Amino acid sequence: MKLILRIAGHAALLIVVVTTLFWTALALPVFSGLRTPVLEKMLSEQIGQTVHIRGDVSVVLGATTHVRATKVEVPSETIENVNLAALEVLELELNLPALISGQIDIDNLIIDGLKVRLLTDADGMQSWVATNRPQVNTTALGIQNDTGGILDFLSDKTAAFTSVSLIADNETTGFEFDFELENLHLDQIGNNSGATVTSHGTVNGQSFQIKGDYPRGQPFTTNANFGAMQLDFNGSPISMENGGGFKGKLTLDTGEIGDLLELLRLDRDIEGRANLAADIESQNPKLKVSDLSTGLNLSKGQLLTVEGSIENLIGFEGIDLAVDGRLYPQGHPPETATDLKDLKLTDVSTHVVGTENALEFQDLTLTTNAFDNELKQIGPVRFGRLFRADNGNLMLEKISLQAGPQDRPYFLAKGNVKDLLRLKEVDFSGTMSIPSSLFFQGLSAKSLGSFEGSFSVDDLKGFLSLNKFDAQTVDTELWMLRTQAKLGNVNEFENLSFDFNLDVRDSARFLAAIGQKTIKVGQLKVSLSANGKQDNFSSVLALRSGKSQLSAKLETSTSGARPLTQGMVSSQSIELQDVRNAFAFVSRIATSFRQPGTSGVKHKVPKGKVSDLVEVEDFLLDQDVDVSIDIKKIEGQQGITSLSSHLKANNGLAQLGPVDVAYDGGHFSATAKMNIVKSPQLLSLQGTIKDWNLATLFNEFNTKYSAVGQLHGNFDFIGNRRSIEAYTNSMRGSASILMTNGGISTSLLELSGLGIFPWLISEELRKGYSKITCLAAPVKIDAGDVSFSSFVAETKKVQLVAHGDLDWIKNTISIQAEARKLGRPLSRSAWPFEVVGTLTHPKIKLLHHNVFQKRADGATEFPENRRSCVPDIDQLRQ
């Protein structure tokens, strides 16, 4: 028994001595070198990363031991010579009895002078990712689910941080966030029931505050301010039985967007406000976003809205978003474009879906101030990286996109946008393969092949340039279309190189392939080439339809005060039927051509056609023109044999003519004039008619009488040029028609002037016609109303005089006429008559009185020298 007590006493003494030595080693300065590795190992095991202590370690012994260390570093395990974290002073409380029993219990940390560097280098390597542990769902501070980490280490501890500096610098995105926090407090709620987090300071020079309340197992809140930006998240934890994680409502108000851009160290290119609301559910490894609603209101009235959901934001999966953009203030769209340079994008609408880091734009509708264009499908679109450049631009690089069906896309393109916020410094190139059926409504036949080629565009020189466009039809024998183009400056139309060749070998087969009624045009060929650099441009056009050919050579110079286009349009031979067939062919193609859609657009502007963007008055107002027209031979129209003319425009005064047409042995000459500056809607026509065959005119009107003679005359009209109908219904002016030595195949004219008995023995009755010695018809036209006071037709014996008016707009006619023996104006007319009623169903009736039987001044004497084709009654004198 004594031996046992002695052994027990020695053991107790040994324990006291060992404990005393251990306590002494922890507390005495001479043992500082021993304490440092012990604390390094302890902290390394706790946070799951290597910890180095470069300064001193001191210990104040007690049941709760206070430990103080200086110059503590946590080196990055992935990037050499970089510390993930470094701090000036670390103080903590250590439960020594628990430590002796093999448990480490650390709490009440006080950290001063903390510097954290979260770096991502150009290769995507992150400073906080450990290399000796599997990477499964890394958090912002490198917390691994399998080994814990700094945040897990702090999750059940009270901690106070002062003078905190945190730098998040990502070289792959170019974004850098510099947090300077005066303090950060992590406080545990009593009885291990949760924690609160508070902090304030600055981020990238703007104020930053955060406050979070996280009761264990209960709903929690987070409120943060970044400058004027307010972020709130109210959520609740998901039980481990249901998979763990959390869910809640996120709201964000950016405040002034310009301030947010400055916080992100981007150029302040836009102003306005934005807000966002969404339901968030985080369950490893997914982050689900639902009921997403965001609006971007810019200071100049633009609006962008996005609504939808994202099944997994981390994996970029299950994206389903409706996007609508209005690029002009509501109710104040730009004026309808009348020129290509005025064309503006006004609205955007699309349905965005995506998965596996790719986006697809379905039912994309682009609305302009001229027309809509609906594209059923664009995508998938993939992005390489979004990052901030050193010059403050937001850049999007390595973009790849396609349009059309995914198994055989119409377009494939790759490129970059180096100034995303202003959509500038764009660089794209790609290929195209478009089935011809896409261009025609209801076309399913493959006989027209497809259109394949490549293209390249950029604006790296400060303006949009088309560097390459080369495409042609393939897999078809019905037609050949080949086009090549380059354009140094699309906006100013500078440095142009363009070639276009179309060859429809069999027009009938082509029309049948697109479901149209065939026309025997035969072969149709069109070629156009244009080239120009700096101040001079040249173009050549060649058109062949059937047996007809037309060519044009033009030169444009911009070196003077105004651009000048000079050249010649010519043809050796044109058959009018070929021209009619060519126009009919083009018309039927246009009928079948697929028109842009307008569905899905919420904000409408007046619509038009692409052709509306090229106006005649704008063309003639912006430049001077001097072009000759010479068609040496015209076939297919009776009497018309040739045509020559000249188009000139100078300072907005345009003139076409004289247009000289040889017709049936006669000539028609007319000049058209426009004053684009003062009255661009008006067109004046002036001209003459010489030796025009009356027989041809009667034949054109399908009259039952034949006639001979040659017409002469002149005309001067002005009207609205918008269309032929508008011109004829609005024109005002006068015309005068004269004829001598003609004839008409009836003797009724003699009957009405001579009476029945002289007529019965007249030579005209026996021959069955009346020889017309002269005819004069001066008329005035005023917006559809044609009036004349002295229509005169004479034979050797009779003068017919008529007056009245007709109106083709109102469909009315009222003409009175009398025929008398030549030189006998005061005698009674045998059969005066009038034509009244409607133009479509006129009524002719005999009058019971004479109209032109006396002069108001009483004149009765007839002159010795009578003038032909002047009413005899007007030649009387007193």
PDB file of N, CA and C in Angstrom, residues 183 204 209 228 261 345 441 451 471 556 574 617 626-627 843:
ATOM      1  N   ASN A 183     -14.056  48.913 -39.935  1.00  0.00           N
ATOM      2  CA  ASN A 183     -14.258  47.803 -39.000  1.00  0.00           C
ATOM      3  C   ASN A 183     -15.202  46.790 -39.612  1.00  0.00           C
ATOM      4  N   ASN A 204     -13.787  50.947 -53.833  1.00  0.00           N
ATOM      5  CA  ASN A 204     -13.359  51.747 -54.995  1.00  0.00           C
ATOM      6  C   ASN A 204     -13.663  53.233 -54.798  1.00  0.00           C
ATOM      7  N   GLN A 209     -21.528  49.890 -46.854  1.00  0.00           N
ATOM      8  CA  GLN A 209     -22.040  49.447 -45.551  1.00  0.00           C
ATOM      9  C   GLN A 209     -22.742  48.114 -45.738  1.00  0.00           C
ATOM     10  N   ALA A 228     -24.646  54.768 -53.875  1.00  0.00           N
ATOM     11  CA  ALA A 228     -26.093  54.955 -53.897  1.00  0.00           C
ATOM     12  C   ALA A 228     -26.833  53.656 -54.183  1.00  0.00           C
ATOM     13  N   LEU A 261     -21.259  52.792 -62.668  1.00  0.00           N
ATOM     14  CA  LEU A 261     -20.181  52.595 -63.632  1.00  0.00           C
ATOM     15  C   LEU A 261     -18.855  53.089 -63.067  1.00  0.00           C
ATOM     16  N   LEU A 345     -32.480  52.236 -85.323  1.00  0.00           N
ATOM     17  CA  LEU A 345     -33.121  51.142 -84.593  1.00  0.00           C
ATOM     18  C   LEU A 345     -33.920  51.741 -83.450  1.00  0.00           C
ATOM     19  N   GLN A 441     -41.948  33.069-100.337  1.00  0.00           N
ATOM     20  CA  GLN A 441     -43.072  32.554 -99.558  1.00  0.00           C
ATOM     21  C   GLN A 441     -43.533  31.212-100.117  1.00  0.00           C
ATOM     22  N   PHE A 451     -27.673  29.976-101.060  1.00  0.00           N
ATOM     23  CA  PHE A 451     -26.792  31.132-101.226  1.00  0.00           C
ATOM     24  C   PHE A 451     -25.697  31.029-100.169  1.00  0.00           C
ATOM     25  N   ALA A 471     -20.483  36.076-101.986  1.00  0.00           N
ATOM     26  CA  ALA A 471     -21.499  35.018-101.902  1.00  0.00           C
ATOM     27  C   ALA A 471     -22.012  34.691-103.293  1.00  0.00           C
ATOM     28  N   THR A 556     -18.973  59.265-111.039  1.00  0.00           N
ATOM     29  CA  THR A 556     -19.356  60.199-109.983  1.00  0.00           C
ATOM     30  C   THR A 556     -18.100  60.791-109.355  1.00  0.00           C
ATOM     31  N   ILE A 574     -33.932  47.706-128.503  1.00  0.00           N
ATOM     32  CA  ILE A 574     -34.818  47.268-127.423  1.00  0.00           C
ATOM     33  C   ILE A 574     -36.154  46.871-128.032  1.00  0.00           C
ATOM     34  N   GLU A 617     -36.026  63.044-104.957  1.00  0.00           N
ATOM     35  CA  GLU A 617     -35.666  64.421-104.661  1.00  0.00           C
ATOM     36  C   GLU A 617     -34.398  64.510-103.816  1.00  0.00           C
ATOM     37  N   ASP A 626     -25.581  64.767-114.915  1.00  0.00           N
ATOM     38  CA  ASP A 626     -25.515  65.065-116.350  1.00  0.00           C
ATOM     39  C   ASP A 626     -25.390  63.728-117.089  1.00  0.00           C
ATOM     40  N   VAL A 627     -26.545  63.151-117.470  1.00  0.00           N
ATOM     41  CA  VAL A 627     -26.580  61.815-118.060  1.00  0.00           C
ATOM     42  C   VAL A 627     -27.363  61.859-119.371  1.00  0.00           C
ATOM     43  N   LYS A 843     -74.648  61.341-123.298  1.00  0.00           N
ATOM     44  CA  LYS A 843     -75.871  61.426-124.105  1.00  0.00           C
ATOM     45  C   LYS A 843     -75.681  62.515-125.155  1.00  0.00           C
TER      46      LYS A 843
END
